[in-house]
């Protein structure tokens, strides 16, 4: 289902580049606030709830993600990728999303008990049932979110997500956890966050939002959306089998440790990856091969430069990081965090080529890569269960699958878009060169200090080393991407510099 690329004109290239720059800038600035709120929530709730509560919620989350890829029938991605849309098609897509959300709410209520029993976690039944209405609540925000993405209006999307996170998780989730509601405090936070996000998106996007019954005009959108949903379903299984198996074999407590380790580093970087890939998807969908190759180069350079140094520091300072942020009872999470960091790195970097392939309609190739990924994960989990391995082995299985999937996507973008090994080596090599001095310093600090003192020194000293390394020659690909996209020109501090200079004078 490959979509032919459009020829690139100067005006088109400048327009796409300008939109992408603005998107990345706004998303980046507002997502920093979201990540800060996320870390605040993790630090607070991890001290109020025990690992079993997080494990129970994680089991319910697996059940929900099982059907979440069918929630919007893939119409969210189809609306962004479609070359032409009419107001009627938008209304029909909105109606189809709401109908699918209602149907899936009923499905989850029906399958909550049998699916939870498969993992031997009967306590997850009530939590899963309570979370079932997330689908219909989220469905109201799918179409307005897609239309904002199509218009490159990521400022409003990020605003809706940031405000909804603050309302749901900080204003509702933390007080509920303090009141002793356990896993249901996370349920309340999720429901309030989803409701707030959908209401804000409906308000900010404008019309048309009156649902309409689907007609044959929807056939093209549904074909593309169904393919995207099918691939997403494969991604679910390959990405969540390890968590499901930990819950079945090790119980809610071990799953809670496993889940917190992945969430501590995975959720902030997931936001970062989404910031870049969501901004690039419209350009990937409408760009030429040259534009896609350029977007891949810039996207991988920026994302690897942001992820590799941060994850290297998190791996080195795993124990002081976990005990300081989550609390002293999460030591098992600290033990597996270095492996989790490497797995999260490959998972995050894969987002860029995966979105490029989706934007260009390479869905069959994506499905093939996911099938190979799933085979690796299933084989690894079977071995881990057979030898009665611990969390460390399950984390290694996750890492192995992510490495194989990332290599598969790199091979695909080389063949389809002409991305060279040299450019990939420069992107990843420059990020590693930036990370080495800071990671070396962090190792020395952790040998001398421990706990909060070690983390404090790492947080103060290592960023200075990172910034200093960015100015060196090995970091040239990162600086080139930043300069070509004029990202620093969009920073509010730089725009306000003339005013600051006048005030100082």
Coordinates of C-alpha atoms in Angstrom, one line a residue:
X1 CA 0.0 0.0 0.0
X2 CA 2.8 2.4 -0.9
X3 CA 1.7 5.9 -1.6
X4 CA 3.7 7.6 -4.4
X5 CA 5.7 10.6 -3.2
X6 CA 4.9 14.0 -4.6
X7 CA 7.5 16.0 -6.4
X8 CA 9.2 18.6 -4.3
X9 CA 9.0 22.2 -5.1
X10 CA 10.8 25.0 -3.4
X11 CA 7.6 26.5 -2.0
X12 CA 6.4 23.1 -0.8
X13 CA 9.8 22.3 0.9
X14 CA 9.8 25.7 2.6
X15 CA 6.2 25.3 3.8
X16 CA 6.7 21.9 5.2
X17 CA 10.0 22.9 6.9
X18 CA 8.4 26.0 8.4
X19 CA 5.4 24.0 9.7
X20 CA 7.6 21.2 11.1
X21 CA 9.9 23.7 12.9
X22 CA 7.0 25.5 14.5
X23 CA 5.5 22.1 15.5
X24 CA 8.7 20.8 17.1
X25 CA 9.3 24.1 18.9
X26 CA 5.8 24.4 20.5
X27 CA 5.6 20.7 21.3
X28 CA 9.1 20.7 22.8
X29 CA 8.4 23.7 25.1
X30 CA 5.1 22.5 26.4
X31 CA 6.1 18.8 26.7
X32 CA 8.9 19.9 29.1
X33 CA 6.2 21.1 31.5
X34 CA 4.3 17.8 31.0
X35 CA 7.4 15.7 31.7
X36 CA 8.1 17.8 34.9
X37 CA 4.5 17.1 36.1
X38 CA 4.9 13.5 35.2
X39 CA 8.1 13.1 37.3
X40 CA 6.3 14.9 40.2
X41 CA 3.4 12.5 40.0
X42 CA 5.7 9.5 39.9
X43 CA 7.7 10.7 42.9
X44 CA 4.6 11.4 44.9
X45 CA 2.4 8.4 44.1
X46 CA 5.3 5.9 44.4
X47 CA 5.5 6.8 48.0
X48 CA 1.8 6.6 48.6
X49 CA 1.1 3.3 46.8
X50 CA 2.7 -0.1 47.1
X51 CA 4.1 -2.0 44.1
X52 CA 1.1 -4.3 44.1
X53 CA -1.3 -1.4 43.4
X54 CA 0.9 -0.4 40.4
X55 CA 0.9 -4.1 39.3
X56 CA -2.9 -4.3 39.5
X57 CA -3.2 -1.1 37.4
X58 CA -0.6 -2.4 34.9
X59 CA -2.6 -5.6 34.4
X60 CA -5.7 -3.5 33.7
X61 CA -3.6 -1.3 31.4
X62 CA -2.6 -4.4 29.4
X63 CA -6.2 -5.4 28.9
X64 CA -7.1 -1.9 27.8
X65 CA -4.2 -1.6 25.4
X66 CA -5.2 -5.0 23.9
X67 CA -8.2 -3.4 22.4
X68 CA -7.1 0.2 22.3
X69 CA -5.6 -0.1 18.8
X70 CA -9.1 -0.8 17.5
X71 CA -10.6 2.1 19.4
X72 CA -10.5 4.7 16.6
X73 CA -10.4 2.1 13.7
X74 CA -7.1 3.7 12.7
X75 CA -9.0 6.8 11.6
X76 CA -6.8 9.2 13.6
X77 CA -3.8 8.4 11.4
X78 CA -5.9 8.1 8.3
X79 CA -7.2 11.7 8.8
X80 CA -3.7 13.0 9.0
X81 CA -2.4 11.0 6.0
X82 CA -5.3 11.5 3.6
X83 CA -4.5 13.8 0.6
X84 CA -8.1 15.2 0.6
X85 CA -10.9 15.6 3.2
X86 CA -14.4 17.0 3.1
X87 CA -16.4 18.3 6.1
X88 CA -18.8 15.3 5.6
X89 CA -15.9 12.9 5.8
X90 CA -14.6 14.5 9.0
X91 CA -18.1 14.2 10.6
X92 CA -18.4 10.6 9.4
X93 CA -15.0 9.8 10.9
X94 CA -16.1 11.4 14.2
X95 CA -19.2 9.3 14.3
X96 CA -17.3 6.1 13.5
X97 CA -14.8 6.9 16.3
X98 CA -17.6 7.4 18.9
X99 CA -19.4 4.3 17.8
X100 CA -16.2 2.3 18.1
X101 CA -15.5 3.7 21.5
X102 CA -18.9 2.7 22.8
X103 CA -18.5 -0.8 21.3
X104 CA -15.1 -1.3 22.9
X105 CA -16.3 -0.1 26.2
X106 CA -18.8 -2.9 26.1
X107 CA -16.2 -5.4 24.9
X108 CA -13.8 -4.6 27.8
X109 CA -16.6 -5.0 30.4
X110 CA -17.4 -8.4 28.9
X111 CA -13.8 -9.7 28.8
X112 CA -12.3 -8.0 31.9
X113 CA -12.8 -11.0 34.2
X114 CA -11.5 -13.8 31.8
X115 CA -8.5 -11.8 30.7
X116 CA -7.6 -10.8 34.3
X117 CA -7.8 -14.4 35.4
X118 CA -5.3 -15.4 32.7
X119 CA -2.7 -13.4 34.7
X120 CA -3.9 -14.8 38.0
X121 CA -4.8 -11.2 39.2
X122 CA -8.5 -11.2 40.1
X123 CA -8.1 -7.8 41.8
X124 CA -7.6 -6.3 38.3
X125 CA -11.2 -7.1 37.3
X126 CA -12.8 -4.1 39.0
X127 CA -10.0 -1.8 37.9
X128 CA -10.3 -2.9 34.3
X129 CA -14.1 -2.5 34.4
X130 CA -13.8 1.0 35.9
X131 CA -11.3 2.0 33.1
X132 CA -13.5 0.7 30.3
X133 CA -15.3 4.0 29.7
X134 CA -11.9 5.6 28.8
X135 CA -12.5 4.4 25.2
X136 CA -15.7 6.4 24.7
X137 CA -14.3 9.4 26.5
X138 CA -11.2 9.4 24.3
X139 CA -13.2 8.9 21.1
X140 CA -14.6 12.4 21.4
X141 CA -11.1 13.8 21.1
X142 CA -9.7 11.6 18.3
X143 CA -11.1 13.6 15.3
X144 CA -10.3 17.1 16.7
X145 CA -6.8 15.9 17.6
X146 CA -6.2 14.5 14.1
X147 CA -7.4 17.7 12.5
X148 CA -5.1 19.8 14.6
X149 CA -2.2 17.5 13.7
X150 CA -3.2 17.8 10.0
X151 CA -3.0 21.6 10.3
X152 CA 0.3 21.4 12.2
X153 CA -1.4 23.1 15.2
X154 CA 0.6 21.2 17.8
X155 CA 0.5 24.2 20.2
X156 CA -3.1 23.5 21.0
X157 CA -2.6 19.8 21.2
X158 CA 0.3 20.1 23.7
X159 CA -1.8 22.7 25.6
X160 CA -4.7 20.3 25.9
X161 CA -2.4 17.4 27.0
X162 CA -0.5 19.5 29.5
X163 CA -3.6 20.9 31.2
X164 CA -5.4 17.6 31.2
X165 CA -2.4 15.9 32.8
X166 CA -2.2 18.5 35.5
X167 CA -6.0 18.2 36.2
X168 CA -6.2 14.5 36.1
X169 CA -3.0 13.2 37.7
X170 CA -1.8 16.1 39.9
X171 CA -5.2 17.6 41.1
X172 CA -7.1 14.3 41.3
X173 CA -4.6 11.3 41.3
X174 CA -2.3 12.4 44.1
X175 CA -5.1 13.4 46.6
X176 CA -6.9 10.1 45.8
X177 CA -3.7 8.1 46.5
X178 CA -3.3 10.1 49.8
X179 CA -6.8 9.1 50.8
X180 CA -5.9 5.4 50.4
X181 CA -7.8 4.5 47.3
X182 CA -4.9 2.4 46.0
X183 CA -5.1 1.4 42.3
X184 CA -8.4 3.2 42.0
X185 CA -6.6 6.5 42.5
X186 CA -4.8 5.8 39.2
X187 CA -8.2 5.0 37.6
X188 CA -9.7 8.3 38.8
X189 CA -6.7 10.2 37.4
X190 CA -6.9 8.5 34.0
X191 CA -10.6 9.1 33.6
X192 CA -10.4 12.7 34.6
X193 CA -7.4 13.3 32.4
X194 CA -9.1 11.7 29.4
X195 CA -12.3 13.6 29.9
X196 CA -10.5 16.9 30.2
X197 CA -8.3 16.3 27.2
X198 CA -11.3 15.5 24.9
X199 CA -13.2 18.5 26.1
X200 CA -10.3 20.8 25.5
X201 CA -9.6 19.3 22.0
X202 CA -13.2 19.7 21.0
X203 CA -13.1 23.3 22.1
X204 CA -9.7 24.2 20.6
X205 CA -10.1 22.5 17.2
X206 CA -13.4 24.0 16.1
X207 CA -15.9 22.2 13.8
X208 CA -17.3 20.2 12.3
X209 CA -17.9 17.9 15.3
X210 CA -21.5 16.8 14.7
X211 CA -21.2 13.0 14.1
X212 CA -22.6 11.6 10.8
X213 CA -23.2 8.0 9.6
X214 CA -20.4 6.6 7.5
X215 CA -21.0 6.3 3.7
X216 CA -18.9 4.9 0.8
X217 CA -16.8 8.1 0.9
X218 CA -15.2 6.6 4.0
X219 CA -13.9 3.5 2.3
X220 CA -10.4 4.9 1.6
X221 CA -10.0 6.2 5.1
X222 CA -11.2 2.9 6.6
X223 CA -8.9 0.8 4.4
X224 CA -5.8 2.8 5.6
X225 CA -7.1 3.0 9.2
X226 CA -7.8 -0.8 9.3
X227 CA -4.2 -1.5 8.2
X228 CA -2.8 0.9 10.8
X229 CA -5.0 -0.7 13.5
X230 CA -3.8 -4.2 12.5
X231 CA -0.2 -3.2 12.8
X232 CA -0.9 -1.5 16.1
X233 CA -2.5 -4.7 17.3
X234 CA 0.8 -6.6 16.5
X235 CA 2.7 -3.8 18.2
X236 CA 0.6 -4.3 21.3
X237 CA 1.3 -8.0 21.6
X238 CA 5.0 -7.7 20.9
X239 CA 5.4 -4.8 23.4
X240 CA 3.3 -6.1 26.2
X241 CA 3.8 -9.8 26.3
X242 CA 6.7 -9.4 28.7
X243 CA 4.6 -7.4 31.2
X244 CA 1.7 -9.9 30.9
X245 CA 4.1 -12.8 31.5
X246 CA 5.7 -11.1 34.5
X247 CA 2.3 -10.5 36.0
X248 CA 1.3 -14.2 35.5
X249 CA 4.6 -15.7 36.7
X250 CA 5.8 -13.2 39.3
X251 CA 2.5 -11.6 40.6
X252 CA 1.4 -8.0 41.0
X253 CA 4.3 -7.0 43.2
X254 CA 7.0 -8.0 40.6
X255 CA 5.0 -6.5 37.8
X256 CA 4.8 -3.3 39.8
X257 CA 8.6 -3.2 40.1
X258 CA 8.9 -4.0 36.4
X259 CA 6.4 -1.4 35.4
X260 CA 7.9 1.4 37.6
X261 CA 11.3 0.8 36.1
X262 CA 10.1 1.2 32.6
X263 CA 7.8 4.1 33.4
X264 CA 10.5 6.1 35.2
X265 CA 12.6 6.5 32.1
X266 CA 10.1 5.3 29.4
X267 CA 7.3 7.8 29.9
X268 CA 9.3 11.0 29.7
X269 CA 11.2 9.8 26.6
X270 CA 7.9 8.5 25.1
X271 CA 6.7 12.1 25.3
X272 CA 9.9 13.3 23.7
X273 CA 9.7 10.8 20.9
X274 CA 6.0 11.7 20.3
X275 CA 7.0 15.4 20.2
X276 CA 9.2 14.8 17.2
X277 CA 7.3 12.1 15.4
X278 CA 3.9 13.7 15.6
X279 CA 5.4 16.9 14.2
X280 CA 7.1 15.0 11.4
X281 CA 4.2 12.8 10.4
X282 CA 2.3 15.4 8.3
X283 CA 5.5 16.3 6.5
X284 CA 6.4 12.6 6.0
X285 CA 2.9 12.0 4.5
X286 CA 3.1 14.9 2.1
X287 CA 6.8 15.1 1.4
X288 CA 9.0 13.8 -1.4
X289 CA 11.7 11.1 -0.9
X290 CA 14.3 13.8 -0.4
X291 CA 12.2 15.5 2.3
X292 CA 11.5 12.2 4.1
X293 CA 15.3 11.4 4.0
X294 CA 16.1 14.8 5.4
X295 CA 13.4 14.4 8.1
X296 CA 14.8 11.0 9.1
X297 CA 18.3 12.5 9.4
X298 CA 17.2 15.5 11.5
X299 CA 14.8 13.4 13.6
X300 CA 17.3 10.7 14.5
X301 CA 20.0 13.2 15.2
X302 CA 17.9 15.2 17.6
X303 CA 16.2 12.2 19.3
X304 CA 19.4 10.2 19.7
X305 CA 21.2 13.3 21.1
X306 CA 18.5 13.8 23.6
X307 CA 18.0 10.1 24.6
X308 CA 21.4 8.5 24.6
X309 CA 23.1 10.9 27.2
X310 CA 20.0 10.9 29.4
X311 CA 19.7 7.2 29.4
X312 CA 23.4 6.7 29.9
X313 CA 23.2 8.8 33.1
X314 CA 20.1 7.0 34.3
X315 CA 21.8 3.6 33.8
X316 CA 24.9 4.7 35.7
X317 CA 23.0 6.4 38.5
X318 CA 20.2 3.8 38.6
X319 CA 20.1 3.2 42.4
X320 CA 20.3 6.8 43.6
X321 CA 17.8 7.8 40.9
X322 CA 15.2 5.2 41.9
X323 CA 15.6 5.5 45.6
X324 CA 15.4 9.3 45.4
X325 CA 12.5 9.6 43.0
X326 CA 10.4 6.5 43.8
X327 CA 11.6 5.7 47.3
X328 CA 13.7 3.1 49.1
X329 CA 11.3 0.1 48.6
X330 CA 11.8 0.0 44.8
X331 CA 15.3 -1.6 44.8
X332 CA 14.4 -4.3 42.4
X333 CA 13.4 -1.7 39.9
X334 CA 16.8 -0.1 40.3
X335 CA 18.5 -3.4 39.6
X336 CA 16.9 -3.8 36.2
X337 CA 16.9 -0.2 35.3
X338 CA 20.2 -0.3 33.2
X339 CA 18.7 -3.0 30.9
X340 CA 15.4 -1.1 30.8
X341 CA 17.2 2.1 29.7
X342 CA 18.8 0.4 26.7
X343 CA 15.4 -1.2 25.7
X344 CA 13.7 2.2 26.0
X345 CA 16.4 3.8 23.9
X346 CA 15.8 1.5 20.9
X347 CA 12.0 1.7 21.4
X348 CA 12.1 5.5 21.3
X349 CA 14.5 5.8 18.4
X350 CA 12.3 3.4 16.4
X351 CA 9.5 5.8 16.4
X352 CA 11.1 8.1 13.8
X353 CA 11.5 5.5 11.0
X354 CA 8.2 3.8 11.9
X355 CA 6.3 7.1 11.5
X356 CA 8.1 7.8 8.2
X357 CA 7.1 4.4 6.9
X358 CA 3.5 5.0 8.0
X359 CA 3.4 8.4 6.4
X360 CA 4.6 7.0 3.1
X361 CA 2.1 4.1 3.3
X362 CA 4.6 1.2 3.8
X363 CA 2.2 -0.7 6.0
X364 CA 3.0 -4.2 4.7
X365 CA 6.6 -3.7 5.4
X366 CA 5.8 -2.5 8.9
X367 CA 3.6 -5.5 9.5
X368 CA 6.5 -7.8 8.5
X369 CA 8.9 -6.2 10.9
X370 CA 6.3 -6.5 13.7
X371 CA 5.9 -10.2 13.0
X372 CA 9.6 -10.8 13.3
X373 CA 9.7 -8.7 16.5
X374 CA 6.8 -10.7 18.0
X375 CA 8.5 -14.0 17.1
X376 CA 11.7 -12.9 18.9
X377 CA 9.8 -11.9 22.0
X378 CA 7.6 -15.0 22.2
X379 CA 10.7 -17.2 21.8
X380 CA 12.6 -15.3 24.5
X381 CA 9.7 -15.4 26.9
X382 CA 9.2 -19.1 26.5
X383 CA 12.9 -19.7 27.4
X384 CA 12.7 -17.3 30.4
X385 CA 9.6 -19.1 31.7
X386 CA 11.1 -22.5 31.1
X387 CA 14.2 -21.7 33.2
X388 CA 12.2 -19.8 35.8
X389 CA 14.2 -16.7 35.3
X390 CA 13.7 -13.4 37.1
X391 CA 12.9 -9.9 36.1
X392 CA 16.4 -9.4 34.7
X393 CA 15.8 -12.1 32.0
X394 CA 12.4 -10.6 31.0
X395 CA 14.0 -7.2 30.6
X396 CA 16.7 -8.8 28.3
X397 CA 13.9 -10.3 26.2
X398 CA 12.3 -6.9 25.9
X399 CA 15.7 -5.4 24.9
X400 CA 16.4 -8.2 22.3
X401 CA 13.0 -7.6 20.6
X402 CA 13.6 -3.8 20.4
X403 CA 17.1 -4.2 18.9
X404 CA 15.7 -6.6 16.2
X405 CA 12.8 -4.2 15.4
X406 CA 15.1 -1.2 15.2
X407 CA 17.5 -2.9 12.9
X408 CA 14.6 -3.9 10.7
X409 CA 13.4 -0.4 10.3
X410 CA 16.9 0.9 9.6
X411 CA 17.2 -1.6 6.8
X412 CA 13.8 -0.5 5.4
X413 CA 14.6 3.2 5.4
X414 CA 17.9 2.6 3.8
X415 CA 16.2 0.7 0.9
X416 CA 13.2 3.0 0.5
X417 CA 14.6 6.5 1.2
X418 CA 18.3 6.1 0.6
X419 CA 19.4 6.8 4.2
X420 CA 23.1 5.9 4.4
X421 CA 25.0 4.1 7.0
X422 CA 27.3 7.1 7.2
X423 CA 24.4 9.4 8.2
X424 CA 23.1 6.9 10.7
X425 CA 26.6 6.5 12.2
X426 CA 27.0 10.2 12.5
X427 CA 23.6 10.6 14.3
X428 CA 24.2 7.8 16.8
X429 CA 28.0 8.3 17.1
X430 CA 27.7 12.0 17.9
X431 CA 25.1 11.3 20.6
X432 CA 27.4 8.7 22.1
X433 CA 30.3 11.1 22.0
X434 CA 28.2 13.6 23.9
X435 CA 27.2 11.0 26.5
X436 CA 30.7 9.6 27.3
X437 CA 32.2 12.5 29.4
X438 CA 29.1 12.9 31.4
X439 CA 28.6 9.1 32.0
X440 CA 32.3 8.8 33.0
X441 CA 31.9 11.6 35.5
X442 CA 28.6 10.0 36.8
X443 CA 30.4 6.7 37.4
X444 CA 33.1 8.4 39.4
X445 CA 30.5 10.3 41.5
X446 CA 28.5 7.1 42.2
X447 CA 31.7 5.3 43.4
X448 CA 32.4 8.1 45.9
X449 CA 28.9 9.2 47.0
X450 CA 25.5 7.4 47.3
X451 CA 21.8 8.2 47.6
X452 CA 20.5 11.8 47.3
X453 CA 24.1 13.2 47.4
X454 CA 25.2 11.2 44.4
X455 CA 22.1 12.1 42.4
X456 CA 22.5 15.8 43.3
X457 CA 26.1 15.9 42.1
X458 CA 25.2 14.1 38.9
X459 CA 22.3 16.4 38.2
X460 CA 24.5 19.5 38.7
X461 CA 27.8 18.5 37.1
X462 CA 26.8 16.2 34.2
X463 CA 24.5 18.7 32.4
X464 CA 27.4 21.1 32.3
X465 CA 29.6 18.4 30.7
X466 CA 26.8 17.6 28.2
X467 CA 26.5 21.2 27.2
X468 CA 30.3 21.5 26.9
X469 CA 30.5 18.4 24.7
X470 CA 27.8 19.8 22.3
X471 CA 30.2 22.5 21.3
X472 CA 32.8 20.0 20.1
X473 CA 33.3 18.6 16.6
X474 CA 31.9 15.1 17.3
X475 CA 28.5 16.8 18.0
X476 CA 28.3 18.4 14.6
X477 CA 25.3 16.4 13.3
X478 CA 23.2 17.6 16.3
X479 CA 24.2 21.2 15.8
X480 CA 23.6 20.9 12.1
X481 CA 20.0 19.6 12.6
X482 CA 19.4 22.4 15.2
X483 CA 20.7 25.1 12.9
X484 CA 18.9 23.8 9.7
X485 CA 15.6 23.7 11.6
X486 CA 16.3 27.1 13.3
X487 CA 15.0 25.6 16.5
X488 CA 16.8 28.0 18.8
X489 CA 15.3 30.9 16.8
X490 CA 11.9 29.9 18.1
X491 CA 12.8 29.8 21.8
X492 CA 11.0 32.5 23.8
X493 CA 14.2 33.5 25.6
X494 CA 15.9 34.2 22.3
X495 CA 12.9 36.2 21.0
X496 CA 12.8 38.2 24.2
X497 CA 16.6 39.0 24.1
X498 CA 16.2 42.5 22.7
X499 CA 13.8 43.4 25.5
X500 CA 16.1 41.9 28.2
X501 CA 19.0 43.9 26.8
X502 CA 17.0 47.1 26.9
X503 CA 16.0 46.4 30.5
X504 CA 19.6 45.6 31.5
X505 CA 20.8 48.8 29.8

